[in-house]
Coordinates of C-alpha atoms and ligand atoms in Angstrom, one line a residue:
X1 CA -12.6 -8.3 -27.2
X2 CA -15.6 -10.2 -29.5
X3 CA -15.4 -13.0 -27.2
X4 CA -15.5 -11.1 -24.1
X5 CA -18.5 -9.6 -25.9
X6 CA -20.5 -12.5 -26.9
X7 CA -19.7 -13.9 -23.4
X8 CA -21.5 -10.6 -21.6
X9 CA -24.4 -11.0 -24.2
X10 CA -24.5 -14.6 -23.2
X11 CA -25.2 -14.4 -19.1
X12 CA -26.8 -12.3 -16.4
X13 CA -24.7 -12.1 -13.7
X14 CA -20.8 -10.9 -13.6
X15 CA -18.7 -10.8 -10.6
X16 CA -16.5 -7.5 -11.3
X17 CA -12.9 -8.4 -8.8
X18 CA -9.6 -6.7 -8.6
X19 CA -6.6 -6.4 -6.5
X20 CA -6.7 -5.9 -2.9
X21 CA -5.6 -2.7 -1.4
X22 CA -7.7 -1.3 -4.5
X23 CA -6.3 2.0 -6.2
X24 CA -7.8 4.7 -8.8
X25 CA -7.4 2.1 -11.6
X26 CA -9.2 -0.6 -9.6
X27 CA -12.0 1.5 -8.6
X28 CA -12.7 3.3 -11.3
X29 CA -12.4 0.4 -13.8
X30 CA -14.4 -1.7 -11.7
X31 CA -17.6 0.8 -11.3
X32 CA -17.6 1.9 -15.0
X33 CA -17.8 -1.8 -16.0
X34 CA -20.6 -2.2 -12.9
X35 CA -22.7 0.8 -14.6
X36 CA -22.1 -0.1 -18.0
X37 CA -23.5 -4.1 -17.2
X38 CA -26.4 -2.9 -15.4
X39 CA -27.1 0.0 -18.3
X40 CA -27.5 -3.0 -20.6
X41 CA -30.1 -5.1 -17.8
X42 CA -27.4 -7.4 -16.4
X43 CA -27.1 -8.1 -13.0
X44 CA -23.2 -6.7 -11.3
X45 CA -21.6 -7.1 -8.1
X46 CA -17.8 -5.8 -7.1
X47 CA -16.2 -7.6 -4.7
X48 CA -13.1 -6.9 -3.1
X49 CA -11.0 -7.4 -0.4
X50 CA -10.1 -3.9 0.9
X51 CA -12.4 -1.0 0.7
X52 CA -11.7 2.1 -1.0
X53 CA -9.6 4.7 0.2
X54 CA -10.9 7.7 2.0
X55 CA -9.5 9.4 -1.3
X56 CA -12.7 8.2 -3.2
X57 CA -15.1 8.6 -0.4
X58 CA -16.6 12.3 -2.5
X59 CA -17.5 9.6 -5.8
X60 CA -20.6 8.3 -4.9
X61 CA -20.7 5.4 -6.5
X62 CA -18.1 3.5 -4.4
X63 CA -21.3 2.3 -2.5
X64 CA -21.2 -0.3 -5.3
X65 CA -17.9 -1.7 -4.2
X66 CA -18.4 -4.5 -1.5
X67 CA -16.0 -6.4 0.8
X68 CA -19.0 -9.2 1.3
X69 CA -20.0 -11.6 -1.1
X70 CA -23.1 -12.3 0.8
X71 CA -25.2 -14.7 -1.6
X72 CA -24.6 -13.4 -5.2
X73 CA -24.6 -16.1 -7.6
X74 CA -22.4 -15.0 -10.2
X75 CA -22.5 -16.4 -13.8
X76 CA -19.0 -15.2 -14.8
X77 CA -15.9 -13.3 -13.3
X78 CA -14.4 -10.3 -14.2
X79 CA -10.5 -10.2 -12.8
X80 CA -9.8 -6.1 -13.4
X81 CA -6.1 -4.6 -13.4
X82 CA -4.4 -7.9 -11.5
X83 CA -1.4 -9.6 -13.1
X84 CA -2.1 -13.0 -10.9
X85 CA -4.8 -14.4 -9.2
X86 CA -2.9 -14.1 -5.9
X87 CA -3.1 -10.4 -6.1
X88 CA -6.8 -10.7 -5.4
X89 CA -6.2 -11.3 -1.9
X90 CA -8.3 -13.9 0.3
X91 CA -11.8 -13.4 -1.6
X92 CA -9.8 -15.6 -3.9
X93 CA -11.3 -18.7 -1.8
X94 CA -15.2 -17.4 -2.0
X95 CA -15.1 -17.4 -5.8
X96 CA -15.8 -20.8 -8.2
X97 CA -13.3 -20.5 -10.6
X98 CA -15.2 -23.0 -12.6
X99 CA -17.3 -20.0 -14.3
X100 CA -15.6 -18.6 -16.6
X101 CA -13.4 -15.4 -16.2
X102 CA -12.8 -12.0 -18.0
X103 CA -9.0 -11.4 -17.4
X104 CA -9.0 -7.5 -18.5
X105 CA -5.5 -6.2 -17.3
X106 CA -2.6 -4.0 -18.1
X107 CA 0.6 -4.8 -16.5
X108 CA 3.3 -6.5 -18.8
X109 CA 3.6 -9.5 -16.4
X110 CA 0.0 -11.0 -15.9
X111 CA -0.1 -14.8 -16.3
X112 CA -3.3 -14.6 -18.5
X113 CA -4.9 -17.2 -16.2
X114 CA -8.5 -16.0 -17.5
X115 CA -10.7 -18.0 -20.3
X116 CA -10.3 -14.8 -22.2
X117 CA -7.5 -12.3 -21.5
X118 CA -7.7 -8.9 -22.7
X119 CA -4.0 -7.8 -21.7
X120 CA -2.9 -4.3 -23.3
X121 CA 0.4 -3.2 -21.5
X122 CA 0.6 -0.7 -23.5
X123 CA -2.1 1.2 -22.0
X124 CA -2.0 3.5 -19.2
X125 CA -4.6 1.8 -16.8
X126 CA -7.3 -0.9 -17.3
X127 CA -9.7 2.0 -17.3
X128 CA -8.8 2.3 -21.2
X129 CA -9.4 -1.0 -21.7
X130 CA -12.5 -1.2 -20.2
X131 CA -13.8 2.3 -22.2
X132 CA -13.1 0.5 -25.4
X133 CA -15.2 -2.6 -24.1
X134 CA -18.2 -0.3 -23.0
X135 CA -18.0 0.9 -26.3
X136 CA -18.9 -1.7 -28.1
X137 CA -21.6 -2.5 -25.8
X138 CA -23.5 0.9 -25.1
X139 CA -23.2 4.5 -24.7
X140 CA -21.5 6.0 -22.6
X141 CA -22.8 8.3 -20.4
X142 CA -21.4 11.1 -17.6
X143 CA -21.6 8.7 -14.9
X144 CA -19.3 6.1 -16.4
X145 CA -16.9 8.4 -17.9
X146 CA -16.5 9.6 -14.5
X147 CA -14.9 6.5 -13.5
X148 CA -13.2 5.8 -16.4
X149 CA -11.4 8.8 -15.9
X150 CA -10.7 8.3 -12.6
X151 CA -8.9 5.4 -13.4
X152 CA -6.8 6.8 -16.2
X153 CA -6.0 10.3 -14.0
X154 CA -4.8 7.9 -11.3
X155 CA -2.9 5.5 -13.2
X156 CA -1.2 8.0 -15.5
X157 CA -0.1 10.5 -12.2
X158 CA -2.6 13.3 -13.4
X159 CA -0.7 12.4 -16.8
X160 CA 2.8 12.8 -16.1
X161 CA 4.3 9.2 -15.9
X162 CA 5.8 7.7 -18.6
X163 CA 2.4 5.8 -19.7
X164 CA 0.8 8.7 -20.9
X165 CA 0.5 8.0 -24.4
X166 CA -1.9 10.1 -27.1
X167 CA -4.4 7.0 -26.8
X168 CA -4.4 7.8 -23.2
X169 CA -5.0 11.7 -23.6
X170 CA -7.3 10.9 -26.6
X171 CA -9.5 8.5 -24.4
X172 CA -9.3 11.4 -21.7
X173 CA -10.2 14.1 -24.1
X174 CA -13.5 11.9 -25.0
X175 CA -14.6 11.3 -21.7
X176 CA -14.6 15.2 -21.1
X177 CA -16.5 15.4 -23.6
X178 CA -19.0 13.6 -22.1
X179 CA -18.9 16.2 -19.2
X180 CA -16.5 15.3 -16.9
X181 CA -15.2 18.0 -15.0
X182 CA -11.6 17.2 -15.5
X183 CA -10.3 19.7 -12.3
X184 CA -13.6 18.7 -10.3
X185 CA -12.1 15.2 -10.0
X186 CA -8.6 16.2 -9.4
X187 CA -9.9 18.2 -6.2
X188 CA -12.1 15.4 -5.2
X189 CA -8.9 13.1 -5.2
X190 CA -6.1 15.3 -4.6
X191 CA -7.4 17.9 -2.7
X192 CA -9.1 16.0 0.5
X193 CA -5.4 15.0 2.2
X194 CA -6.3 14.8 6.2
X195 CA -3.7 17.2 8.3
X196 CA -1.9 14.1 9.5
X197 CA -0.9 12.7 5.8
X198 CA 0.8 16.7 5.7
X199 CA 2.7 16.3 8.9
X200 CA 3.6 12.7 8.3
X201 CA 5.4 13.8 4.6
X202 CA 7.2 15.9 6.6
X203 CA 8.2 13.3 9.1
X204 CA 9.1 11.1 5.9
X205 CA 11.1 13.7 3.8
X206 CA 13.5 13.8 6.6
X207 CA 14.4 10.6 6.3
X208 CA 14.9 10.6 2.9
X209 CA 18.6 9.2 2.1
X210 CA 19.5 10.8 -1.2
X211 CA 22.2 8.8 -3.5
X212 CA 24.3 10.1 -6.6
X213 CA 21.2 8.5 -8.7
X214 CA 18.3 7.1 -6.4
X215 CA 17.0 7.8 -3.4
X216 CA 14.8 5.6 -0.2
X217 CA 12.8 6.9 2.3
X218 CA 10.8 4.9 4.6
X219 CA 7.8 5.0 7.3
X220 CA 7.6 3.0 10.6
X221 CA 4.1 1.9 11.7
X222 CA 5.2 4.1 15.1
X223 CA 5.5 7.6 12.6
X224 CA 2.2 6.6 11.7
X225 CA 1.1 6.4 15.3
X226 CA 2.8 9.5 16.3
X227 CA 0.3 11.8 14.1
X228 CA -2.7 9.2 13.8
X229 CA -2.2 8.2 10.1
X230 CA -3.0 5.4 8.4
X231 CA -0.9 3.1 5.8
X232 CA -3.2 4.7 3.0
X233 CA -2.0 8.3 3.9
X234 CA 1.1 7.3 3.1
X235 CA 0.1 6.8 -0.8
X236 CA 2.0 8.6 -3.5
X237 CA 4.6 9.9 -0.9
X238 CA 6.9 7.5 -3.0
X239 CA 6.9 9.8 -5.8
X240 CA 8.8 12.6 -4.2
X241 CA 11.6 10.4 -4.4
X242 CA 12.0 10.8 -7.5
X243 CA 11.1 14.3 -8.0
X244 CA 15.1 14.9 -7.0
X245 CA 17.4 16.1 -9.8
X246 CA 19.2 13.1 -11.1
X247 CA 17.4 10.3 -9.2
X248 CA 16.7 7.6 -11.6
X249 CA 15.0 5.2 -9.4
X250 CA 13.6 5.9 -5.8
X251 CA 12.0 3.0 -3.0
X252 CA 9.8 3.8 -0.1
X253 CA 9.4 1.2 2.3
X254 CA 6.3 0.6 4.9
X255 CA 6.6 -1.2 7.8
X256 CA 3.4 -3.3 7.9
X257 CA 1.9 -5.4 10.9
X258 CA 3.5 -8.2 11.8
X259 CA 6.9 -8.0 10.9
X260 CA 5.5 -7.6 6.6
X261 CA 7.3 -4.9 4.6
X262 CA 5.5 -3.0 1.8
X263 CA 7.7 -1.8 -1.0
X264 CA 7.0 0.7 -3.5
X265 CA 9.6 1.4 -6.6
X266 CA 9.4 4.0 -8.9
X267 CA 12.0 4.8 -11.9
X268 CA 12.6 6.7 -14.7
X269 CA 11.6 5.9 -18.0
X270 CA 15.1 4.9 -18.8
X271 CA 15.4 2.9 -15.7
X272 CA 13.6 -0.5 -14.9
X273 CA 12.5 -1.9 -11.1
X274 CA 10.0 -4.3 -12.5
X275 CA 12.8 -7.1 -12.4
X276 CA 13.9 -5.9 -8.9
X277 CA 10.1 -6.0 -7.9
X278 CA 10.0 -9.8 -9.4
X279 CA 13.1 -10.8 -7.3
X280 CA 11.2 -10.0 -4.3
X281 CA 8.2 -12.3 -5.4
X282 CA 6.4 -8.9 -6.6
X283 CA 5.7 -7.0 -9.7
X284 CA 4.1 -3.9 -11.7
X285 CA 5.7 -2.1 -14.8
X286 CA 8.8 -0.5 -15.8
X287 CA 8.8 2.4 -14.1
X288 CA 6.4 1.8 -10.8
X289 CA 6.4 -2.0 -9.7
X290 CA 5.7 -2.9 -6.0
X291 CA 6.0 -6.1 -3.3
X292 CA 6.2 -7.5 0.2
X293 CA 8.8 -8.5 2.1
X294 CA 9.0 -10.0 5.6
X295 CA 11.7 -8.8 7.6
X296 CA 13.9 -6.1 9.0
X297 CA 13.7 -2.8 8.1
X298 CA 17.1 -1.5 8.0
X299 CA 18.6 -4.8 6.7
X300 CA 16.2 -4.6 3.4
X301 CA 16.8 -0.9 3.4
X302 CA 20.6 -1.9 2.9
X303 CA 19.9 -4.7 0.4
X304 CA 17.8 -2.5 -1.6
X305 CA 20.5 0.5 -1.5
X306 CA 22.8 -2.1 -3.0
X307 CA 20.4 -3.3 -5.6
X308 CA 19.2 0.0 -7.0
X309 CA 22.8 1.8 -7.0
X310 CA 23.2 -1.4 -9.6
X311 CA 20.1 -0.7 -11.9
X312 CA 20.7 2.9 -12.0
X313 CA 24.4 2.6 -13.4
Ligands
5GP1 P1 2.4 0.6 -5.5 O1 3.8 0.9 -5.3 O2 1.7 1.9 -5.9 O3 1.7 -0.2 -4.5 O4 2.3 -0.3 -6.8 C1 2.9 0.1 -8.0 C2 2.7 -1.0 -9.1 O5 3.3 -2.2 -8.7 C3 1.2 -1.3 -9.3 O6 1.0 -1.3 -10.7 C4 1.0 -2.6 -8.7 O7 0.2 -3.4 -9.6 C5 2.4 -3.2 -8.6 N1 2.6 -3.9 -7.3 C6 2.7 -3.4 -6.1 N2 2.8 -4.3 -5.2 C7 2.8 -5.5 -5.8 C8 2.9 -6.8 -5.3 O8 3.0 -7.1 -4.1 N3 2.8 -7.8 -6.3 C9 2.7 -7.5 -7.6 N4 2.6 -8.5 -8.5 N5 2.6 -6.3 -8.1 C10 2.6 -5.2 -7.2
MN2 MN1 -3.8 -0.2 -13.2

């Protein structure tokens, strides 16, 4: 944390990065650590690969995010929430990894490929990280610990998952106080679902194939088409899965473009898919780890049935 410190107090400009297909944590991490640079006269500039979800669109400040990286000249890179460089996507190519980087990150598996790694994966999101850096650089403020909370409320699932911790809650608790509307930013992320993304859980629950201990459910790009939904309204659907009496571990598969499979693995605490996730070239934590897979459909669907009736016994 001092270096990362003397480092910010050292340069101007900091490129702020993160995973593609961005979530909460990325956002929200990301933005805070955008406001709290330029609060203190440096220059910031988030770049990612994907844009924000239309989850986010009501936060105003998502028109710092940018999916250009035009001509900015940066001094020093921030990698937020990404285990690997890889996870960045292609806007891996546009940045000189010469400078040095800021790994800041919370999942159990990153690689620590920065010049300074600040990895806590005992934290709930990199948005707790990145309060506890703003703090020793300047005051917070309502703006920040908007997005700061965002990324905790996110990560955490509104503070159910296993990675809600009293640090967690405590950091929560202290951004309220700075007058965060706690239920104003669960309607603004929560409450916004488009009709389709109802319709399409529908579609989805019915497909659901429910096991003694786990459960799989899955979503073809042509139930997408059939109510006009995108891949994003599909988000968090995964969690029903394991909202089953019983179910210790639950997968939802996407069917991508081109033949590319999106898997998302949830468990309980008791239970862990972040070795299944790393068999399939993927990752996470414990108890919510991800990858892709290129492939069939049902012959995954199968191998995965096979796999998790394993880790659940
Ligand atoms: P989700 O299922 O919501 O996409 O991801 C759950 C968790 O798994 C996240 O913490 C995310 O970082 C991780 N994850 C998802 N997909 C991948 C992947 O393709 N590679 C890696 N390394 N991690 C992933
Ligand atoms: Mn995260």
């Amino acid at each position: 944390m001092k270096k990362a410190i003397d480092i910010i107090k050292k340069y101007n400009k900091f490129l702020i990065v993160s995973h593609k297909y961005p979530d909460g944590d990325s956002i929200g991490s990301q933005i805070a650590l955008a406001l709290g640079l330029l609060k203190i006269g440096k220059k910031a500039y988030i770049y990612n690969e994907d844009p924000p979800t239309d989850r986010y669109s009501r936060f105003k400040r998502i028109n710092l995010i940018h999916t250009d990286k035009k001509d900015f000249d940066e001094e020093v890179i921030f990698s937020l929430d990404s285990a690997e460089l890889n996870r960045i996507g292609f806007i891996k190519d546009e940045i000189d990894f010469t400078k040095p980087i800021i790994n800041i990150d919370h999942h159990i598996s990153n690689k620590n490929f920065g010049d300074i790694n600040i990895v806590k994966p005992y934290y709930s999101s990199t948005a707790e990280i990145i309060y506890e850096l703003l703090n020793r650089l300047t005051e917070l403020d309502e703006e920040i610990a908007t997005y700061l909370y965002i990324g905790i409320l996110t990560d955490t699932g509104s503070f159910r998952y296993p990675n809600t911790t009293s640090h967690s809650l405590r950091v929560a608790s202290k951004l309220v106080n700075y007058g965060v509307v706690a239920s104003q930013i669960s309607e603004f992320i929560w409450f916004t679902d488009p009709p389709a993304r109802i319709k399409l859980l529908g579609d989805v629950l019915q497909n659901i194939t429910l096991h003694d201990k786990f459960s799989i459910m899955y979503v073809t790009k042509n139930m997408l088409k059939n109510h006009g939904a995108k891949e994003e309204d599909t988000n968090e659907f995964v969690d029903y899965g394991l909202t089953i009496k019983n179910v210790k571990a639950t997968a939802m598969i996407k069917e991508r473009e081109g033949g590319i499979l999106k898997v998302s693995l949830r468990s309980r605490n008791d239970v862990s898919v972040q070795e299944l996730a790393s068999e399939y070239g993927g990752g996470g934590h414990k108890t919510a780890a991800g990858f892709t897979y290129k492939g069939d459909l049902r012959v995954l669907k199968k191998e995965l049935e096979k796999k998790l009736e394993r880790i659940v016994n």
